[in-house]
PDB file of C-alpha atoms and ligand atoms in Angstrom:
ATOM      1  CA  MET A   1       0.000   0.000   0.000  1.00  0.00           C
ATOM      2  CA  ARG A   2       1.384   3.374  -0.939  1.00  0.00           C
ATOM      3  CA  GLN A   3       1.225   5.797   1.960  1.00  0.00           C
ATOM      4  CA  HIS A   4       0.833   9.009   0.092  1.00  0.00           C
ATOM      5  CA  ILE A   5      -1.412   9.683  -2.881  1.00  0.00           C
ATOM      6  CA  ASP A   6      -1.200  13.288  -3.971  1.00  0.00           C
ATOM      7  CA  THR A   7      -4.231  13.730  -6.218  1.00  0.00           C
ATOM      8  CA  ILE A   8      -4.364  17.535  -6.528  1.00  0.00           C
ATOM      9  CA  PRO A   9      -1.446  17.991  -8.982  1.00  0.00           C
ATOM     10  CA  VAL A  10      -2.890  15.230 -11.173  1.00  0.00           C
ATOM     11  CA  TRP A  11      -6.332  16.840 -11.182  1.00  0.00           C
ATOM     12  CA  ASP A  12      -4.761  20.227 -11.992  1.00  0.00           C
ATOM     13  CA  ALA A  13      -2.746  18.772 -14.882  1.00  0.00           C
ATOM     14  CA  PHE A  14      -5.817  17.097 -16.364  1.00  0.00           C
ATOM     15  CA  LYS A  15      -7.629  20.450 -16.339  1.00  0.00           C
ATOM     16  CA  LEU A  16      -4.958  21.978 -18.593  1.00  0.00           C
ATOM     17  CA  ASP A  17      -5.619  22.210 -22.312  1.00  0.00           C
ATOM     18  CA  CYS A  18      -2.569  20.213 -23.402  1.00  0.00           C
ATOM     19  CA  GLU A  19      -1.446  17.196 -25.435  1.00  0.00           C
ATOM     20  CA  CYS A  20      -0.239  15.256 -22.381  1.00  0.00           C
ATOM     21  CA  PRO A  21      -1.060  16.114 -18.746  1.00  0.00           C
ATOM     22  CA  LEU A  22       1.669  13.753 -17.517  1.00  0.00           C
ATOM     23  CA  CYS A  23       4.261  15.622 -19.592  1.00  0.00           C
ATOM     24  CA  GLU A  24       3.102  18.858 -17.918  1.00  0.00           C
ATOM     25  CA  LEU A  25       3.549  17.260 -14.504  1.00  0.00           C
ATOM     26  CA  LYS A  26       6.952  16.000 -15.542  1.00  0.00           C
ATOM     27  CA  SER A  27       8.220  19.377 -16.717  1.00  0.00           C
ATOM     28  CA  THR A  28       6.915  21.154 -13.585  1.00  0.00           C
ATOM     29  CA  ASN A  29       8.630  18.609 -11.374  1.00  0.00           C
ATOM     30  CA  GLU A  30      11.810  18.723 -13.419  1.00  0.00           C
ATOM     31  CA  ASP A  31      11.949  22.520 -12.945  1.00  0.00           C
ATOM     32  CA  ASN A  32      11.446  22.077  -9.209  1.00  0.00           C
ATOM     33  CA  TYR A  33      14.262  19.550  -8.978  1.00  0.00           C
ATOM     34  CA  VAL A  34      16.596  21.705 -11.061  1.00  0.00           C
ATOM     35  CA  HIS A  35      15.975  24.557  -8.621  1.00  0.00           C
ATOM     36  CA  SER A  36      16.322  22.352  -5.563  1.00  0.00           C
ATOM     37  CA  PHE A  37      19.800  21.208  -6.678  1.00  0.00           C
ATOM     38  CA  THR A  38      20.958  24.697  -7.584  1.00  0.00           C
ATOM     39  CA  GLY A  39      18.830  26.948  -5.388  1.00  0.00           C
ATOM     40  CA  GLY A  40      21.589  27.782  -2.910  1.00  0.00           C
ATOM     41  CA  SER A  41      19.904  26.159   0.083  1.00  0.00           C
ATOM     42  CA  VAL A  42      22.181  23.831   2.015  1.00  0.00           C
ATOM     43  CA  MET A  43      21.887  20.308   0.746  1.00  0.00           C
ATOM     44  CA  GLU A  44      21.207  17.518   3.249  1.00  0.00           C
ATOM     45  CA  PRO A  45      24.409  15.485   3.781  1.00  0.00           C
ATOM     46  CA  ASP A  46      22.881  12.267   2.406  1.00  0.00           C
ATOM     47  CA  VAL A  47      21.718  14.089  -0.743  1.00  0.00           C
ATOM     48  CA  ARG A  48      25.201  15.524  -1.203  1.00  0.00           C
ATOM     49  CA  VAL A  49      26.672  12.019  -0.967  1.00  0.00           C
ATOM     50  CA  GLU A  50      24.193  10.811  -3.595  1.00  0.00           C
ATOM     51  CA  VAL A  51      24.997  13.758  -5.907  1.00  0.00           C
ATOM     52  CA  ASN A  52      28.711  12.991  -5.626  1.00  0.00           C
ATOM     53  CA  MET A  53      28.067   9.345  -6.434  1.00  0.00           C
ATOM     54  CA  LYS A  54      25.561   9.705  -9.322  1.00  0.00           C
ATOM     55  CA  GLY A  55      26.138  13.135 -10.809  1.00  0.00           C
ATOM     56  CA  PHE A  56      23.739  14.318 -13.510  1.00  0.00           C
ATOM     57  CA  CYS A  57      22.976  13.413 -17.126  1.00  0.00           C
ATOM     58  CA  ALA A  58      23.915  15.872 -19.904  1.00  0.00           C
ATOM     59  CA  ARG A  59      20.356  17.247 -20.107  1.00  0.00           C
ATOM     60  CA  HIS A  60      20.205  18.032 -16.405  1.00  0.00           C
ATOM     61  CA  PHE A  61      23.704  19.497 -16.222  1.00  0.00           C
ATOM     62  CA  LYS A  62      22.654  21.747 -19.106  1.00  0.00           C
ATOM     63  CA  LEU A  63      19.390  22.793 -17.459  1.00  0.00           C
ATOM     64  CA  MET A  64      21.229  23.636 -14.243  1.00  0.00           C
ATOM     65  CA  MET A  65      24.262  25.513 -15.553  1.00  0.00           C
ATOM     66  CA  VAL A  66      22.676  28.844 -16.314  1.00  0.00           C
ATOM     67  CA  GLY A  67      23.529  32.304 -15.032  1.00  0.00           C
ATOM     68  CA  ASP A  68      24.603  32.638 -11.432  1.00  0.00           C
ATOM     69  CA  ARG A  69      24.008  28.960 -10.761  1.00  0.00           C
ATOM     70  CA  ARG A  70      27.179  28.005 -12.606  1.00  0.00           C
ATOM     71  CA  LEU A  71      29.470  28.147  -9.569  1.00  0.00           C
ATOM     72  CA  GLY A  72      27.305  25.727  -7.601  1.00  0.00           C
ATOM     73  CA  VAL A  73      27.087  23.370 -10.601  1.00  0.00           C
ATOM     74  CA  ALA A  74      30.854  23.590 -11.157  1.00  0.00           C
ATOM     75  CA  LEU A  75      31.498  22.623  -7.515  1.00  0.00           C
ATOM     76  CA  MET A  76      29.221  19.583  -7.865  1.00  0.00           C
ATOM     77  CA  ALA A  77      30.764  18.683 -11.246  1.00  0.00           C
ATOM     78  CA  HIS A  78      34.267  18.886  -9.777  1.00  0.00           C
ATOM     79  CA  THR A  79      33.491  16.590  -6.836  1.00  0.00           C
ATOM     80  CA  TYR A  80      31.609  14.179  -9.089  1.00  0.00           C
ATOM     81  CA  LEU A  81      34.494  14.150 -11.573  1.00  0.00           C
ATOM     82  CA  LYS A  82      37.011  13.299  -8.841  1.00  0.00           C
ATOM     83  CA  GLN A  83      34.836  10.468  -7.513  1.00  0.00           C
ATOM     84  CA  THR A  84      34.326   9.157 -11.051  1.00  0.00           C
ATOM     85  CA  MET A  85      38.084   9.232 -11.772  1.00  0.00           C
ATOM     86  CA  ALA A  86      38.622   7.090  -8.708  1.00  0.00           C
ATOM     87  CA  ARG A  87      36.167   4.583 -10.141  1.00  0.00           C
ATOM     88  CA  LEU A  88      37.916   4.098 -13.511  1.00  0.00           C
ATOM     89  CA  GLY A  89      40.402   1.622 -12.044  1.00  0.00           C
ATOM     90  CA  GLU A  90      37.537  -0.372 -10.582  1.00  0.00           C
ATOM     91  CA  ALA A  91      35.812  -0.504 -13.984  1.00  0.00           C
ATOM     92  CA  SER A  92      38.876  -1.723 -15.866  1.00  0.00           C
ATOM     93  CA  GLN A  93      39.513  -4.318 -13.143  1.00  0.00           C
ATOM     94  CA  ALA A  94      35.961  -5.610 -13.589  1.00  0.00           C
ATOM     95  CA  VAL A  95      36.440  -5.904 -17.359  1.00  0.00           C
ATOM     96  CA  GLN A  96      39.754  -7.734 -16.927  1.00  0.00           C
ATOM     97  CA  SER A  97      38.173 -10.250 -14.574  1.00  0.00           C
ATOM     98  CA  VAL A  98      35.503 -11.278 -17.123  1.00  0.00           C
ATOM     99  CA  PRO A  99      36.881 -14.347 -18.960  1.00  0.00           C
ATOM    100  CA  ALA A 100      37.639 -13.901 -22.636  1.00  0.00           C
ATOM    101  CA  LYS A 101      35.473 -15.374 -25.401  1.00  0.00           C
ATOM    102  CA  GLY A 102      35.378 -19.156 -25.233  1.00  0.00           C
ATOM    103  CA  GLY A 103      35.835 -19.333 -21.457  1.00  0.00           C
ATOM    104  CA  PHE A 104      33.341 -20.711 -18.972  1.00  0.00           C
ATOM    105  CA  PHE A 105      31.649 -17.306 -18.596  1.00  0.00           C
ATOM    106  CA  SER A 106      32.103 -16.333 -22.213  1.00  0.00           C
ATOM    107  CA  ARG A 107      30.344 -13.235 -23.364  1.00  0.00           C
ATOM    108  CA  LYS A 108      27.709 -13.486 -26.094  1.00  0.00           C
ATOM    109  CA  ALA A 109      28.846 -10.183 -27.522  1.00  0.00           C
ATOM    110  CA  PRO A 110      31.489  -7.679 -26.521  1.00  0.00           C
ATOM    111  CA  SER A 111      28.705  -5.328 -25.399  1.00  0.00           C
ATOM    112  CA  ALA A 112      27.246  -7.985 -23.115  1.00  0.00           C
ATOM    113  CA  GLY A 113      30.251  -7.690 -20.817  1.00  0.00           C
ATOM    114  CA  VAL A 114      30.475  -5.722 -17.616  1.00  0.00           C
ATOM    115  CA  ASN A 115      27.744  -3.215 -16.927  1.00  0.00           C
ATOM    116  CA  LEU A 116      29.534   0.123 -17.070  1.00  0.00           C
ATOM    117  CA  LYS A 117      26.379   2.217 -17.172  1.00  0.00           C
ATOM    118  CA  PRO A 118      26.823   3.519 -13.607  1.00  0.00           C
ATOM    119  CA  LEU A 119      29.908   5.281 -14.953  1.00  0.00           C
ATOM    120  CA  THR A 120      28.128   6.981 -17.848  1.00  0.00           C
ATOM    121  CA  ASP A 121      24.376   6.975 -17.312  1.00  0.00           C
ATOM    122  CA  SER A 122      23.674   7.871 -13.702  1.00  0.00           C
ATOM    123  CA  CYS A 123      21.705  10.987 -12.759  1.00  0.00           C
ATOM    124  CA  ILE A 124      20.255  11.743  -9.352  1.00  0.00           C
ATOM    125  CA  LEU A 125      17.741  14.122 -10.938  1.00  0.00           C
ATOM    126  CA  CYS A 126      16.509  11.506 -13.452  1.00  0.00           C
ATOM    127  CA  ASP A 127      16.190   9.028 -10.566  1.00  0.00           C
ATOM    128  CA  ARG A 128      14.115  11.478  -8.507  1.00  0.00           C
ATOM    129  CA  LEU A 129      11.980  12.506 -11.493  1.00  0.00           C
ATOM    130  CA  ASN A 130      11.328   8.926 -12.607  1.00  0.00           C
ATOM    131  CA  ALA A 131      10.214   7.967  -9.096  1.00  0.00           C
ATOM    132  CA  THR A 132       7.898  10.994  -8.956  1.00  0.00           C
ATOM    133  CA  MET A 133       6.415  10.240 -12.371  1.00  0.00           C
ATOM    134  CA  GLU A 134       5.853   6.615 -11.435  1.00  0.00           C
ATOM    135  CA  ARG A 135       3.801   7.914  -8.497  1.00  0.00           C
ATOM    136  CA  TYR A 136       1.763  10.248 -10.726  1.00  0.00           C
ATOM    137  CA  VAL A 137       1.043   7.489 -13.232  1.00  0.00           C
ATOM    138  CA  TYR A 138      -0.104   5.325 -10.324  1.00  0.00           C
ATOM    139  CA  THR A 139      -2.251   8.208  -9.033  1.00  0.00           C
ATOM    140  CA  THR A 140      -3.868   8.688 -12.450  1.00  0.00           C
ATOM    141  CA  VAL A 141      -5.009   5.054 -12.515  1.00  0.00           C
ATOM    142  CA  HIS A 142      -6.072   5.334  -8.861  1.00  0.00           C
ATOM    143  CA  LEU A 143      -8.220   8.429  -9.565  1.00  0.00           C
ATOM    144  CA  TRP A 144      -9.757   6.785 -12.627  1.00  0.00           C
ATOM    145  CA  LYS A 145     -10.730   3.834 -10.428  1.00  0.00           C
ATOM    146  CA  LYS A 146     -12.097   5.840  -7.481  1.00  0.00           C
ATOM    147  CA  ASP A 147     -13.477   9.081  -8.876  1.00  0.00           C
ATOM    148  CA  GLY A 148     -16.250   9.217 -11.493  1.00  0.00           C
ATOM    149  CA  SER A 149     -15.689  12.894 -12.243  1.00  0.00           C
ATOM    150  CA  PHE A 150     -12.000  12.224 -12.892  1.00  0.00           C
ATOM    151  CA  ARG A 151     -12.983   9.418 -15.230  1.00  0.00           C
ATOM    152  CA  ALA A 152     -15.066  11.910 -17.239  1.00  0.00           C
ATOM    153  CA  GLN A 153     -12.170  14.372 -17.259  1.00  0.00           C
ATOM    154  CA  PHE A 154      -9.852  11.578 -18.461  1.00  0.00           C
ATOM    155  CA  LYS A 155     -12.281  10.602 -21.210  1.00  0.00           C
ATOM    156  CA  GLY A 156     -12.595  14.206 -22.402  1.00  0.00           C
ATOM    157  CA  SER A 157      -8.856  14.870 -22.359  1.00  0.00           C
ATOM    158  CA  LYS A 158      -6.632  15.283 -25.410  1.00  0.00           C
ATOM    159  CA  GLY A 159      -4.872  12.005 -24.648  1.00  0.00           C
ATOM    160  CA  PHE A 160      -1.192  11.481 -23.895  1.00  0.00           C
ATOM    161  CA  CYS A 161       2.216  11.287 -25.463  1.00  0.00           C
ATOM    162  CA  LEU A 162       3.046   7.695 -26.402  1.00  0.00           C
ATOM    163  CA  VAL A 163       5.582   7.449 -23.576  1.00  0.00           C
ATOM    164  CA  HIS A 164       2.944   8.180 -20.955  1.00  0.00           C
ATOM    165  CA  TYR A 165       0.268   6.235 -22.820  1.00  0.00           C
ATOM    166  CA  ALA A 166       2.552   3.174 -22.529  1.00  0.00           C
ATOM    167  CA  GLU A 167       3.280   3.894 -18.863  1.00  0.00           C
ATOM    168  CA  LEU A 168      -0.450   4.145 -18.058  1.00  0.00           C
ATOM    169  CA  LEU A 169      -1.127   0.913 -19.931  1.00  0.00           C
ATOM    170  CA  ASN A 170       1.650  -0.881 -18.069  1.00  0.00           C
ATOM    171  CA  ALA A 171       0.649   0.513 -14.680  1.00  0.00           C
ATOM    172  CA  ALA A 172      -3.039  -0.383 -14.981  1.00  0.00           C
ATOM    173  CA  PRO A 173      -2.873  -4.078 -13.935  1.00  0.00           C
ATOM    174  CA  GLU A 174      -1.305  -3.101 -10.597  1.00  0.00           C
ATOM    175  CA  GLN A 175      -4.651  -1.625  -9.479  1.00  0.00           C
ATOM    176  CA  LEU A 176      -7.231  -2.924 -11.938  1.00  0.00           C
ATOM    177  CA  SER A 177      -8.314  -6.352 -13.074  1.00  0.00           C
ATOM    178  CA  GLY A 178     -11.067  -8.110 -15.022  1.00  0.00           C
ATOM    179  CA  GLN A 179     -13.840  -5.911 -16.367  1.00  0.00           C
ATOM    180  CA  GLU A 180     -12.411  -2.771 -14.777  1.00  0.00           C
ATOM    181  CA  LEU A 181      -9.031  -3.293 -16.435  1.00  0.00           C
ATOM    182  CA  LYS A 182     -10.764  -3.785 -19.763  1.00  0.00           C
ATOM    183  CA  GLN A 183     -12.805  -0.601 -19.275  1.00  0.00           C
ATOM    184  CA  PHE A 184      -9.695   1.397 -18.446  1.00  0.00           C
ATOM    185  CA  THR A 185      -7.572   0.142 -21.328  1.00  0.00           C
ATOM    186  CA  ASP A 186     -10.495   0.513 -23.770  1.00  0.00           C
ATOM    187  CA  MET A 187     -11.081   4.103 -22.641  1.00  0.00           C
ATOM    188  CA  LEU A 188      -7.375   4.892 -22.749  1.00  0.00           C
ATOM    189  CA  ASN A 189      -7.123   3.497 -26.281  1.00  0.00           C
ATOM    190  CA  GLU A 190     -10.194   5.355 -27.455  1.00  0.00           C
ATOM    191  CA  VAL A 191      -8.992   8.689 -26.052  1.00  0.00           C
ATOM    192  CA  GLU A 192      -5.526   8.127 -27.478  1.00  0.00           C
ATOM    193  CA  MET A 193      -6.688   7.067 -30.924  1.00  0.00           C
ATOM    194  CA  THR A 194      -9.217   9.929 -31.222  1.00  0.00           C
ATOM    195  CA  ASN A 195      -6.509  12.440 -30.407  1.00  0.00           C
ATOM    196  CA  LEU A 196      -3.788  10.858 -32.547  1.00  0.00           C
ATOM    197  CA  LYS A 197      -6.237  11.095 -35.457  1.00  0.00           C
ATOM    198  CA  ARG A 198      -6.835  14.766 -34.674  1.00  0.00           C
ATOM    199  CA  VAL A 199      -3.081  15.466 -34.534  1.00  0.00           C
ATOM    200  CA  ALA A 200      -2.518  13.473 -37.752  1.00  0.00           C
ATOM    201  CA  GLU A 201      -5.059  15.699 -39.523  1.00  0.00           C
ATOM    202  CA  GLU A 202      -3.456  18.822 -38.074  1.00  0.00           C
ATOM    203  CA  ILE A 203       0.076  17.860 -39.179  1.00  0.00           C
ATOM    204  CA  GLU A 204      -1.261  16.893 -42.605  1.00  0.00           C
ATOM    205  CA  TRP A 205      -2.848  20.333 -43.007  1.00  0.00           C
ATOM    206  CA  PHE A 206       0.442  21.881 -41.825  1.00  0.00           C
ATOM    207  CA  THR A 207       2.246  20.126 -44.704  1.00  0.00           C
ATOM    208  CA  LEU A 208      -0.470  21.101 -47.200  1.00  0.00           C
ATOM    209  CA  LYS A 209      -0.140  24.761 -46.205  1.00  0.00           C
ATOM    210  CA  PHE A 210       3.282  24.720 -47.908  1.00  0.00           C
ATOM    211  CA  ASP A 211       1.450  24.291 -51.214  1.00  0.00           C
ATOM    212  CA  HIS A 212       0.969  27.777 -52.679  1.00  0.00           C
ATOM    213  CA  LYS A 213      -2.635  26.894 -53.578  1.00  0.00           C
ATOM    214  CA  ASN A 214      -3.381  26.752 -49.842  1.00  0.00           C
ATOM    215  CA  ALA A 215      -1.429  29.839 -48.851  1.00  0.00           C
ATOM    216  CA  ASP A 216      -4.545  31.962 -48.272  1.00  0.00           C
ATOM    217  CA  LYS A 217      -6.574  29.266 -46.555  1.00  0.00           C
ATOM    218  CA  PRO A 218      -6.841  29.421 -42.754  1.00  0.00           C
ATOM    219  CA  TRP A 219      -4.302  27.607 -40.616  1.00  0.00           C
ATOM    220  CA  GLY A 220      -6.931  26.249 -38.268  1.00  0.00           C
ATOM    221  CA  ASN A 221      -5.141  24.480 -35.412  1.00  0.00           C
ATOM    222  CA  SER A 222      -2.177  23.513 -37.576  1.00  0.00           C
ATOM    223  CA  ARG A 223       0.245  26.368 -36.985  1.00  0.00           C
ATOM    224  CA  ASP A 224       2.010  24.514 -34.125  1.00  0.00           C
ATOM    225  CA  ALA A 225       1.118  21.016 -35.343  1.00  0.00           C
ATOM    226  CA  LEU A 226       4.755  19.929 -35.792  1.00  0.00           C
ATOM    227  CA  PRO A 227       5.910  20.369 -32.165  1.00  0.00           C
ATOM    228  CA  ARG A 228       2.619  18.895 -30.934  1.00  0.00           C
ATOM    229  CA  THR A 229       3.049  15.846 -33.194  1.00  0.00           C
ATOM    230  CA  VAL A 230       6.582  15.314 -31.893  1.00  0.00           C
ATOM    231  CA  LEU A 231       5.287  15.710 -28.347  1.00  0.00           C
ATOM    232  CA  LYS A 232       2.607  13.081 -28.986  1.00  0.00           C
ATOM    233  CA  LEU A 233       5.210  10.692 -30.420  1.00  0.00           C
ATOM    234  CA  ARG A 234       8.052  11.154 -27.960  1.00  0.00           C
ATOM    235  CA  GLY A 235       6.894  13.291 -25.036  1.00  0.00           C
ATOM    236  CA  LYS A 236       7.659  16.885 -24.134  1.00  0.00           C
ATOM    237  CA  GLU A 237      11.287  17.828 -24.575  1.00  0.00           C
TER     238      GLU A 237
HETATM  239 ZN1   ZN B   1       3.667  12.661 -21.857  1.00  0.00          ZN
HETATM  240 ZN1   ZN B   2      19.040  13.407 -15.698  1.00  0.00          ZN
END
């Protein structure tokens, strides 16, 4: 049982006129995390230890290193760099200890060797954000199950990006089963398909507007159809 279900931000996001309420929640939370790591307030010692161990991905370093925040980011980058340098020896040791091809523990492919992702792919901010988004996806399914007015709001929404559509689909069986699971997935599919069709028409009209014959015809909703199509396909950047 999850102790804390924060329904208000989910309700608020679903009231927005947007292509994916979960993307809106994600970008709001990402902003908050960026500020919490660079806001100048003293970091709890255990968070500092985690920052030094995981560092940040390129996207989050980039989002943080603006204006007067650069000194704070540089201090974190320096400490993280030193810790990472100390770990290189460990990584090469691990690779050396994996038997070569043909041995008892032979590798299927060179890339199937030692997992070196902690060296290159770790990000404390991604970890925090992913955990938060997992909670909001859970909450969305929870609200759909418990609250009839939310269900109506969900049904009338503009759907989701495919990333969050897939996350909702995957999260549903944790709380729903049988007829209820079928109802949820059917509704999710219907909302998604209706809105993908709408966006497909909008992007098509966007392309047709390049034809000089259509130059004087109204744009309708197509002026920003390209970024909205990309958002639907891959989520908000
Ligand atoms: Zn999304
Ligand atoms: Zn990240």
